[in-house]
XYZ file of C-alpha atoms in Angstrom:
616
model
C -2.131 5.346 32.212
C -2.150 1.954 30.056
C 0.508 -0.581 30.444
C 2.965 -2.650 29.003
C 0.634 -5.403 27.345
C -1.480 -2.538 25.786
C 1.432 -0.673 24.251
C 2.722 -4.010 22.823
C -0.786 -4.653 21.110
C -0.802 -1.336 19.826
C 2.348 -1.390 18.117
C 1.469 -5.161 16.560
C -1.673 -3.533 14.946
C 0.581 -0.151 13.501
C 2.136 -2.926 11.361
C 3.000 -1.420 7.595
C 0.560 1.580 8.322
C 2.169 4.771 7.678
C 4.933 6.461 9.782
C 2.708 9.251 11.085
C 0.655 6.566 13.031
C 3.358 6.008 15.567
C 1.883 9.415 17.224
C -1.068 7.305 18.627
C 1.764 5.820 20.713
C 2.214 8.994 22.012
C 1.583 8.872 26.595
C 1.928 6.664 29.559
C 2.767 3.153 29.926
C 3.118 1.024 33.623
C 5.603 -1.500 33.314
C 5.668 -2.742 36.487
C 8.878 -1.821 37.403
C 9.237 1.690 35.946
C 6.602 4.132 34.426
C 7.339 4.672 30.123
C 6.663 7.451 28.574
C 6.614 9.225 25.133
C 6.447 12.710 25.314
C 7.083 13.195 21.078
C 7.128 11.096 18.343
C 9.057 11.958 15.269
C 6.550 12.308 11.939
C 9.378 10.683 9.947
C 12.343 8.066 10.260
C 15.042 10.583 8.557
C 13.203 13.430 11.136
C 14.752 14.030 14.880
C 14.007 10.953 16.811
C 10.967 10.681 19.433
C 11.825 11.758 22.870
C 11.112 9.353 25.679
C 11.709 8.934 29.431
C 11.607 6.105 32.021
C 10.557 6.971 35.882
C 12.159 3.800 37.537
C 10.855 4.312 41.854
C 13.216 4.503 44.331
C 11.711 1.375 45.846
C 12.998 -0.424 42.436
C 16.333 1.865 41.541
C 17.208 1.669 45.687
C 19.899 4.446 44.999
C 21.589 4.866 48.276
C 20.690 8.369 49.700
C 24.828 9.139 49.943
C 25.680 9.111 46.708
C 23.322 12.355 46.189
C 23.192 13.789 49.853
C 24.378 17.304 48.047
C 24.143 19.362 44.969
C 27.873 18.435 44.112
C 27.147 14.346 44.403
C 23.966 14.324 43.145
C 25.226 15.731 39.574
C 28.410 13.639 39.657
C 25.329 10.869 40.091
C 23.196 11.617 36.953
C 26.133 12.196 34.880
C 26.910 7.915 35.907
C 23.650 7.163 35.354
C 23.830 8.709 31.560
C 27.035 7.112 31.033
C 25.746 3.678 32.639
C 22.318 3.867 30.335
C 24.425 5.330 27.410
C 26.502 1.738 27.592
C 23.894 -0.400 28.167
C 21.877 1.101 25.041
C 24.785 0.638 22.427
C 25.333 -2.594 23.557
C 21.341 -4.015 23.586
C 19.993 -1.820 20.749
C 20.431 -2.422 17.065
C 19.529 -1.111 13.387
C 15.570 -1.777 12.843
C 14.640 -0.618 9.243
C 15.711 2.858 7.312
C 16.652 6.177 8.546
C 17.537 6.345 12.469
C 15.109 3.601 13.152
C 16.683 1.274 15.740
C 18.370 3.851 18.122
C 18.540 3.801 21.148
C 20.472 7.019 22.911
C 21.447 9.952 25.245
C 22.746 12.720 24.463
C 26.694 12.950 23.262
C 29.174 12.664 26.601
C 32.813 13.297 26.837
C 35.525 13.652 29.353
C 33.649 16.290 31.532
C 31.153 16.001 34.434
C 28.112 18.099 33.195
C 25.064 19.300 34.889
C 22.577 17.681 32.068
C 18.702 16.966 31.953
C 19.321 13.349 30.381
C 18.475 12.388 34.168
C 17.415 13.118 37.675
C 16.659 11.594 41.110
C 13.701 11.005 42.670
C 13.387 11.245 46.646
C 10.686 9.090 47.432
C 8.019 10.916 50.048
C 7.534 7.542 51.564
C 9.523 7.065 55.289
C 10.223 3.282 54.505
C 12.339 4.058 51.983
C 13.388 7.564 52.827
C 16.642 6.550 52.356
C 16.709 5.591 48.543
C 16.325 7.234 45.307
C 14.555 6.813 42.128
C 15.483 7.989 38.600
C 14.266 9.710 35.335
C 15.986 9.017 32.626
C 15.150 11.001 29.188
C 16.599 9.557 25.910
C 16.195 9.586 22.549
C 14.400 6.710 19.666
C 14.514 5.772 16.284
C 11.442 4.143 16.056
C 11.709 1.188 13.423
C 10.309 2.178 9.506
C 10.667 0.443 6.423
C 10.832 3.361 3.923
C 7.560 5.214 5.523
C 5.772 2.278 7.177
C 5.907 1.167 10.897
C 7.647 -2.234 11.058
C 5.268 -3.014 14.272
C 6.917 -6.126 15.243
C 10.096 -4.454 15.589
C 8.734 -1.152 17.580
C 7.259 -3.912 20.170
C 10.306 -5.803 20.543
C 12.442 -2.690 21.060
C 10.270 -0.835 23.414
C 8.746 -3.793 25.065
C 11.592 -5.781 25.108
C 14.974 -3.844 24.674
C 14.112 -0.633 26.992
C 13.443 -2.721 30.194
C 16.377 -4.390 29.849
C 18.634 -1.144 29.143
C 16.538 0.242 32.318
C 17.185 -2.934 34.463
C 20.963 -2.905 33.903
C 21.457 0.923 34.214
C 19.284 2.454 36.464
C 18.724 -0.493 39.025
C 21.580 0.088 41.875
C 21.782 -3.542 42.692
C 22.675 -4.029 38.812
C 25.443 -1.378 39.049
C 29.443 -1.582 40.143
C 29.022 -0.154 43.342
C 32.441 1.070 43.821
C 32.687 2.493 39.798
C 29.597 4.363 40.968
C 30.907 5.568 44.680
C 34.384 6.583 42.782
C 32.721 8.580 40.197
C 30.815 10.690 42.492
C 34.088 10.787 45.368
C 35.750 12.478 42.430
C 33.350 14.886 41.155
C 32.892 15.850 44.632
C 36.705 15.856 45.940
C 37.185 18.357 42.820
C 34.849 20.855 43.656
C 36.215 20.784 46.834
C 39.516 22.014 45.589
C 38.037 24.585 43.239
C 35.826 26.040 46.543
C 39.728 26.315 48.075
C 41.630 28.440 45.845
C 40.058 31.861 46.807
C 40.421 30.929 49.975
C 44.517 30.216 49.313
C 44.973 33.309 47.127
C 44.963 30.845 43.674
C 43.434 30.934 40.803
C 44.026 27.375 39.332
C 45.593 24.178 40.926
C 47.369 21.363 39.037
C 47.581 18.155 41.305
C 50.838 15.855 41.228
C 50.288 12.949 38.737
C 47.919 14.682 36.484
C 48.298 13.312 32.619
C 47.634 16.361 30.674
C 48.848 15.322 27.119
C 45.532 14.195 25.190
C 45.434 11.695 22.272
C 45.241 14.120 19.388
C 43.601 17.574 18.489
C 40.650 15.515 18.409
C 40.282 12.550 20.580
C 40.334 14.151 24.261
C 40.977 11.054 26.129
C 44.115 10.916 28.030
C 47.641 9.998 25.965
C 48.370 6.234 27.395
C 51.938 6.026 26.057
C 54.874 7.639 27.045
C 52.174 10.410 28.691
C 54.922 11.875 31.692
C 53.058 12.477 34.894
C 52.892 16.248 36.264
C 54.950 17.021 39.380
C 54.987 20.812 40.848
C 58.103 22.396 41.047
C 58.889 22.800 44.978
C 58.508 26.537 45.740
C 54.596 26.416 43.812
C 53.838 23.019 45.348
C 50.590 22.999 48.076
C 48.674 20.819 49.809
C 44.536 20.938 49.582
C 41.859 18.895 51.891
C 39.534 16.946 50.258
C 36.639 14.781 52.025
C 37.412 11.231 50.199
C 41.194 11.447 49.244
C 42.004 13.704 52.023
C 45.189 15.570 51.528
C 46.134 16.519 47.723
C 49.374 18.094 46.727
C 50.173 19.841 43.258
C 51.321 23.550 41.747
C 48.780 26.049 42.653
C 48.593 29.111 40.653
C 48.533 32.657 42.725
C 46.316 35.402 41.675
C 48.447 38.031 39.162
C 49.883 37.656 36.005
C 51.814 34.205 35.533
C 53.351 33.436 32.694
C 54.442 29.689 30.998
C 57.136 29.671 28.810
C 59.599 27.402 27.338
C 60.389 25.992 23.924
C 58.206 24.438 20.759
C 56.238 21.337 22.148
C 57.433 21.016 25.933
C 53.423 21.413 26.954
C 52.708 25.291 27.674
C 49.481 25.496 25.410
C 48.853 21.710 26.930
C 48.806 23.026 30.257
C 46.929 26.248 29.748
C 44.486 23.809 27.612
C 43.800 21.346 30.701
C 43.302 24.821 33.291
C 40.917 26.250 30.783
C 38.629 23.215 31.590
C 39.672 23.122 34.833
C 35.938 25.148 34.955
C 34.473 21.916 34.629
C 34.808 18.214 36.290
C 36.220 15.301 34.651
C 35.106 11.445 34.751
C 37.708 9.190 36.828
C 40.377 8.470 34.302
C 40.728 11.297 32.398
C 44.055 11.859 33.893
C 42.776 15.926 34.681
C 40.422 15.067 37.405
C 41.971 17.531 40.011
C 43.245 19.855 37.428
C 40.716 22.956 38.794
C 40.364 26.627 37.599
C 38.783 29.492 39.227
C 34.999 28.932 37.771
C 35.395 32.478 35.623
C 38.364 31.801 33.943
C 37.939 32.938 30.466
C 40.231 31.430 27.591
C 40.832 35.174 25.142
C 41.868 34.933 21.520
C 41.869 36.561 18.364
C 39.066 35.836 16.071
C 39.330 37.247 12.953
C 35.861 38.150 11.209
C 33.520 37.907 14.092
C 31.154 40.612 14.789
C 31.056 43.549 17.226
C 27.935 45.080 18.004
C 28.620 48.494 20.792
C 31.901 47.119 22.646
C 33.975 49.908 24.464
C 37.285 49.017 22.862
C 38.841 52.435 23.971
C 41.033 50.896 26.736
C 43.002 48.979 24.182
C 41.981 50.537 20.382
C 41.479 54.254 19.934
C 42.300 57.808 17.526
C 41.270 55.096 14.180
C 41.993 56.657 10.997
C 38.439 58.647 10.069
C 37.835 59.352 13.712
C 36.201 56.424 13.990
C 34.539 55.740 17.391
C 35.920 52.956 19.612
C 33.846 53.868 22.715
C 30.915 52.041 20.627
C 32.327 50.076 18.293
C 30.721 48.358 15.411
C 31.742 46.116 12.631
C 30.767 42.777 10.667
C 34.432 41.787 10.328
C 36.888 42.273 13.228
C 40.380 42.391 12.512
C 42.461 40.069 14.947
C 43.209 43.369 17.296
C 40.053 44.842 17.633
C 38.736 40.819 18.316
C 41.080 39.950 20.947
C 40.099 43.598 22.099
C 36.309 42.879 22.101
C 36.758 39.757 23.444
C 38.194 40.603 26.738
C 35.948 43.765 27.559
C 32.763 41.298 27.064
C 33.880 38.853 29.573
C 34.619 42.130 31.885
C 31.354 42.809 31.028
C 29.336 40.022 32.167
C 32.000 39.435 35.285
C 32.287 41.126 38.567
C 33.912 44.802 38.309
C 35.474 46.094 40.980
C 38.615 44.843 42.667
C 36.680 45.499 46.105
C 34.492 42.472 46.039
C 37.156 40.177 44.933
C 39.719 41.268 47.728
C 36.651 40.821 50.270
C 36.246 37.452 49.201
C 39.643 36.943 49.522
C 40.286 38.630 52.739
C 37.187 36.217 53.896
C 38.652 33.042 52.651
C 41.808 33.929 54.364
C 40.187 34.249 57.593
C 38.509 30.788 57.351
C 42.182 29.105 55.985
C 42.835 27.030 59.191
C 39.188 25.904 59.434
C 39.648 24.597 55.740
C 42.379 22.726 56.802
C 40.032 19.953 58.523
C 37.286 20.413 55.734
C 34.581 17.397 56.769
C 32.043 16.331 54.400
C 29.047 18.902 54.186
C 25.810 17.398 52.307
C 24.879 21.079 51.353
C 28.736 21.821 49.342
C 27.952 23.912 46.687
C 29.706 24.768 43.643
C 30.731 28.612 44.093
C 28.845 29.836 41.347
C 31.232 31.743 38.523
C 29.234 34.850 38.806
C 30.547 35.716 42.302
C 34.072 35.339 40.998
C 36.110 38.070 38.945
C 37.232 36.819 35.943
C 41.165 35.261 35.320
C 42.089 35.779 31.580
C 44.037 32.646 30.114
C 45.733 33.662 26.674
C 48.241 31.930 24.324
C 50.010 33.829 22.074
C 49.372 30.960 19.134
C 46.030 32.040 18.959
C 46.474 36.135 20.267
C 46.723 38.950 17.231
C 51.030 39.506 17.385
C 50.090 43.817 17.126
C 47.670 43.356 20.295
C 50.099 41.683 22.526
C 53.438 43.385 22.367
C 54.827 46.918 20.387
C 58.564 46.579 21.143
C 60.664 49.411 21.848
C 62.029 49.374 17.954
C 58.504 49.277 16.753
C 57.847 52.630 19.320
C 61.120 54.553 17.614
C 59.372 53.463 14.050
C 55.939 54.535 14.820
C 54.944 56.806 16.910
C 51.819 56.051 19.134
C 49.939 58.822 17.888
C 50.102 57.191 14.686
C 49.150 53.512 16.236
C 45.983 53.189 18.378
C 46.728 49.743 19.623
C 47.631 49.933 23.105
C 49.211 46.516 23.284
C 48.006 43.833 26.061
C 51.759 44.203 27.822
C 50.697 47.547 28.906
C 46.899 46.837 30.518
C 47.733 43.528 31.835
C 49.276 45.035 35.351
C 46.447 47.736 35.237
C 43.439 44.678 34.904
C 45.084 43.193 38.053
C 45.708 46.395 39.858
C 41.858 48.499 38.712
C 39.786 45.421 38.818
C 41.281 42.698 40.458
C 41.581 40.349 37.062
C 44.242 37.886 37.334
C 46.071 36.649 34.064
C 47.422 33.039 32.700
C 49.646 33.909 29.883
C 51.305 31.611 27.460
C 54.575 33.483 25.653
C 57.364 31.614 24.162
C 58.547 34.358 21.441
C 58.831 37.405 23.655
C 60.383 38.307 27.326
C 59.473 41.663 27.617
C 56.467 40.953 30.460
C 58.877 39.500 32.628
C 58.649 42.805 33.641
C 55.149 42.560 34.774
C 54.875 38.850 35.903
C 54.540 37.899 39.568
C 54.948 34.408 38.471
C 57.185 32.699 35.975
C 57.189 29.181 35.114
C 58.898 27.116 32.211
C 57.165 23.886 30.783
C 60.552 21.805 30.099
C 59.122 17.972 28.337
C 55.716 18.483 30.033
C 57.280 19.372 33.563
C 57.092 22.843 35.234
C 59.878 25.151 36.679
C 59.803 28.025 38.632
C 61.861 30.352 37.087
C 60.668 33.817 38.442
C 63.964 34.880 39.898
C 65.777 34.056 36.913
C 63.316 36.132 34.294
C 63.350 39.180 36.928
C 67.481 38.874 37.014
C 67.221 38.719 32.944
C 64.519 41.526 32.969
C 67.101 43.652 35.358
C 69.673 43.091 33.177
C 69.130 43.569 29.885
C 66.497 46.140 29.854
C 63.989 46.905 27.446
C 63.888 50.436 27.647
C 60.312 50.210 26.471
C 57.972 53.187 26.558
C 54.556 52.390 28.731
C 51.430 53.434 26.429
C 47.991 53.843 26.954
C 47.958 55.696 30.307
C 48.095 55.362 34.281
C 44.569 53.103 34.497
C 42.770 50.626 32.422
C 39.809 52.822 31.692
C 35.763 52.437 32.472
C 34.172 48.772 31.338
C 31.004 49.998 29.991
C 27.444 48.580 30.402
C 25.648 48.189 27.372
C 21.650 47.418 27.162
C 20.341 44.817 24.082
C 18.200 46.314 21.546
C 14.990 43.286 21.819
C 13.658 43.802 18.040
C 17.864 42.898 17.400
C 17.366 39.576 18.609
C 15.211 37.635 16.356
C 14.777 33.361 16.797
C 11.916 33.870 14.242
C 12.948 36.188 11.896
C 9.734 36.405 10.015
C 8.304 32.698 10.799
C 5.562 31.724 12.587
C 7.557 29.333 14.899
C 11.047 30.085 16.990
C 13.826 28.756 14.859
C 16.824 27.461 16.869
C 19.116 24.817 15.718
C 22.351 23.535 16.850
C 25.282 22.149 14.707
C 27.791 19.996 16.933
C 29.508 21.874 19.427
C 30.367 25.635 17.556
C 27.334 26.506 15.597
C 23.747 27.467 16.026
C 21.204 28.441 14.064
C 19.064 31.881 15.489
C 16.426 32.778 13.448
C 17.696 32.985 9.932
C 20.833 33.785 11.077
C 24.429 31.639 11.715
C 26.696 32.216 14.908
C 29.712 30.579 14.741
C 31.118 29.714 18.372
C 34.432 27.425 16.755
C 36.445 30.235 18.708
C 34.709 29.793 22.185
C 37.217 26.963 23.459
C 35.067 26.312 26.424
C 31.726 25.016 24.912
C 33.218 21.918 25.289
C 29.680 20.013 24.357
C 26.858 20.103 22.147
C 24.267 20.031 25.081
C 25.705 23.209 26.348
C 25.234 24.411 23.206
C 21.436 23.679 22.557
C 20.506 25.201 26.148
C 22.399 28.447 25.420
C 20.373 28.432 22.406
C 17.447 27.715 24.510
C 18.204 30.011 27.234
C 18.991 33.230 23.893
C 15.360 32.583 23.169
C 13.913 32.760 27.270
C 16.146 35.709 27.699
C 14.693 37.344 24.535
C 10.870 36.478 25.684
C 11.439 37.168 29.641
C 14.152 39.834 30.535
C 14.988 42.027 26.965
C 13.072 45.090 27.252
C 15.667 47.922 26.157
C 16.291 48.833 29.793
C 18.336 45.916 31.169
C 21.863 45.532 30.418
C 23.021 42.178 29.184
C 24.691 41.790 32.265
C 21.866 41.839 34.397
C 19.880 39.958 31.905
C 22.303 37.237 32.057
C 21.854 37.473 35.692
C 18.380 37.183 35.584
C 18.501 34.127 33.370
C 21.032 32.256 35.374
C 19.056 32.578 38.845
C 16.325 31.126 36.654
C 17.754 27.974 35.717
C 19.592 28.242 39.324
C 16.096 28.040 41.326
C 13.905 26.151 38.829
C 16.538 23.401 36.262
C 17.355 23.864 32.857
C 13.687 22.675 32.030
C 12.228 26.091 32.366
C 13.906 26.906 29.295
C 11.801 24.297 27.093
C 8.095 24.122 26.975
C 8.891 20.056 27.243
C 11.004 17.760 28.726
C 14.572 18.216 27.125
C 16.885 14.988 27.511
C 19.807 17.220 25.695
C 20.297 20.296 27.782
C 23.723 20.393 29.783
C 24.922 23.336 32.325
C 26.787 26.211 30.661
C 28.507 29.536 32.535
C 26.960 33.154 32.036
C 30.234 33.563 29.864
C 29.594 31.498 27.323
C 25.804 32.280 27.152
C 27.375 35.886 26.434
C 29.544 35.349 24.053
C 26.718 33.683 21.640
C 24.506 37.114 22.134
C 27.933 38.904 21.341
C 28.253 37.326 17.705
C 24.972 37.407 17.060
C 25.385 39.384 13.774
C 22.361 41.581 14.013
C 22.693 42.538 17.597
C 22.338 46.385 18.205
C 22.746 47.789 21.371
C 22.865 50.886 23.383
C 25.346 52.174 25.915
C 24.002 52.566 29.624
């Protein structure tokens, strides 16, 4: 290892050579109070910037040990410790040259708390200082060109100069707002906490009692400042949960079954669905959604018109196609809206728990512990409950759900007769999901009361404000009945198992070299081929999407070998990352990677356009 003073020659004598030189630079550098080092450098300024990290000691970052005594905290932790380093960066680092010379950055953050490899803790081995923690931090760098050549001054001055500072206001504790820092982590942790309860209280989603749940626009998720009414549960769904920092929380919790939200044009249904469909992930302080929490394997369902299908048992909802055409494996390149919505919900079956058993064991369990959770203390080993021990709760609006999949009114049954439709509509499997398999629903429906019939739970969203208005949409069902004909039998049907074809899954495609790249937040590139992921609402960042890229290709090389299932290859892949990081996905330190569920890793294999598979 060389140090600081050596680096800085270096970089004076690159001066005007060409760009490629700047891979000499390449290694290990002491400065003093943190270790530098440069594990790529870019061959070009227009070219993806070098990737770097900093090891600052726990003796220098003196990171008090309770602020990442457990799994929960010490995420909440590096995710502040981005954010702080993020700041610090825009606000020291500045355009040097052509290109992306000059930069300084993490990877892209929003509103959520992410599991991401932009940082880590060190526990120092040492008993003096047993106590404290260290940090890596990995981040990205333009280095400085003019056109092609090194500007060597500027390379010294930003690396030499710039980084230590960045590293001496962000990742030194005694540099840091204490109490921003404790308050972060108190609130990632506090929400877990209520996510771990709802099993346990029969829920699947909990909405605490001042949450802001409006957003700026379509596009700017930050938190609506004005005129933004404050959420308040209506009495009879109002509960209290335990948390270790805030204690006591109250809000509307959710039971498991089929709930609907209704209520008229822009009153907040789809904004309330929108801010429980992230209620899978944790939110900064601020956000206004912080203890807005979901069962972890909720699954937002829509249509999506022209995605592939590759094998899907469709049969419970789509069957007796014109042709004969077979829905027990069905194929196509360009799904209507139906047969979409269709596919969509038997793959997250799929890759979810099955059988209603486990989930009423779980809850059965959680009951018995319900008085014990009432004096919850803090643990230093809480754990996340992992959404692969969960079965899944559909969420669905109707704004984005095919019209023909989710109702066939009793006019439309007199018209056509079912042996002449083969959509079973969503109205009649929704009860049968809850009752075969244990599969709780979250329905949006403002144009149609005919599952009043079916709902355990009926609330209106009046101005952003919930009612519970069960009794009254069961007194309406009673008495003006639909006389509507059930279809599609007594059950649900079978959720089939189907195994990956490995040749089907290409990153290379004919090239010498894996080809994976990601486009913002809804597209990847996979070999030579585009999957487009615009319809997967909960890839909510572009990290997530670069490690399920990642983690297609280690599934591809480890666990595809025609026998597995994709369930159990998903499995296998997740208690990989689980037991070893998100680093065993890349053959090199990734600063970009950030946590995704199995579901979403699933749902990229699922639209992979040349995916062939074969039913177990």
């Amino acid at each position: 290892m060389t140090n600081k003073e050596t680096l800085q020659r270096h970089l004076l004598q690159l001066d005007n050579r060409g760009y490629k030189a700047y891979k000499d630079i390449q290694g290990n550098y002491d400065f003093c109070e943190f270790t530098l080092i440069i594990d790529y450098v870019q061959g070009d300024p227009f070219a993806s910037p070098s990737k770097f990290r900093v090891r600052v000691p726990p003796n220098m970052a003196q990171i008090p040990r309770e602020l990442f005594n457990s799994r929960s905290r010490e995420i909440a932790l590096r995710d502040y410790l981005t954010r702080q380093f993020d700041k610090a960066a825009h606000s020291i680092s500045s355009k040097r040259g052509t290109g992306k010379s000059g930069m300084i950055a993490v990877t892209r953050l929003g509103q959520e708390v992410l599991e991401r490899t932009s940082a880590f803790i060190i526990s120092s081995p040492r008993s003096d200082i047993g106590d404290l923690g260290g940090v890596e931090l990995r981040f990205a760098v333009g280095l400085p060109a003019g056109g092609r050549s090194i500007l060597g001054r500027q390379a010294a001055e930003m690396l030499c100069e710039d980084i230590p500072e960045i590293v001496s206001n962000s990742l030194k504790y005694s540099h840091l707002n204490a109490a921003e820092c404790r308050r972060h982590v108190e609130t990632v942790e506090d929400a877990d906490w209520l996510r771990q309860q709802l099993a346990e209280n029969g829920l699947v989603a909990f909405v605490a009692d001042g949450s802001i749940l409006p957003r700026r626009s379509g596009v700017d998720n930050r938190p609506l400042l004005n005129n933004a009414v404050a959420f308040q549960s209506p009495p009879s769904l109002k509960v209290e949960l335990n948390c270790p920092n805030r204690g006591w929380i109250s809000g509307m919790g959710i039971p498991a079954g089929i709930t609907l939200i209704v209520g008229g044009g822009y009153h907040g249904k789809s904004t309330l669905l929108r801010a429980i469909e992230l209620g899978v992930y944790n939110r900064i302080p601020g956000d206004g959604r912080e203890f807005v929490v979901a069962n972890p394997a909720a699954v937002k369902i829509r249509a999506e018109d022209g995605r592939s299908v590759a094998g899907v048992d469709i049969s419970p909802f789509i069957n007796h196609l014109p042709q004969g055409r077979d829905t027990s494996q069905f194929y196509t390149e360009n799904a209507s809206g139906s047969t979409s919505q269709a596919a969509n919900i038997i793959e997250a079956l799929e890759v979810g728990k099955k059988k209603k058993e486990e989930g009423r064991g779980k809850k059965e369990e959680g009951r018995g512990k319900k008085e014990e959770a009432q004096s919850l203390v803090l643990e230093t080993q809480l754990v996340a409950i992992s959404e692969g021990d969960l079965v899944p709760v559909l969420l669905v609006d109707e704004d984005t759900a095919a019209t023909n999949f989710m109702i066939r009114d009793r006019r439309m049954q007199e018209l056509i007769a079912k042996d002449k439709e083969p959509i079973t509509p969503f109205i009649d499997k929704v009860k049968q999901l809850y009752v075969d398999y244990g599969v709780s629903t979250i329905l949006v429906m403002g144009g149609s009361g005919d599952y009043f019939d079916l709902a355990d739970t009926v609330m209106a969203m009046e101005n952003f404000q919930a009612y519970n208005v069960t009794e009254k949409a069961k007194e309406i069902a009673k008495n003006y009945s639909i006389s509507r004909a059930a279809e599609g039998g007594e059950n649900f049907g079978e959720i089939t198992q189907r195994v990956p074809i490995p040749a089907s899954l290409d990153p290379s495609r004919g090239r010498r070299d894996v080809r994976v790249k990601v486009r913002d937040a809804d597209e990847l590139a996979f070999g030579t081929e585009e999957i487009d992921l615009g319809a997967v609402e909960q890839i909510v960042d572009s990290g997530q999407l670069r490690a399920i890229a990642a983690a297609m290709v280690y599934a591809k090389q480890q666990y595809m070998d025609g026998k597995r299932t994709l369930s159990e290859i998903i499995d296998l892949v997740m208690a990989d990352i689980d037991a070893q990081g998100m680093d065993i996905l890349s053959p090199f330190p990734e600063g970009d990677f950030a946590m995704f569920r199995r579901f979403e890793l699933a749902a990229a294999i699922n639209r992979l356009r040349s995916l062939s598979v074969v039913a177990k």
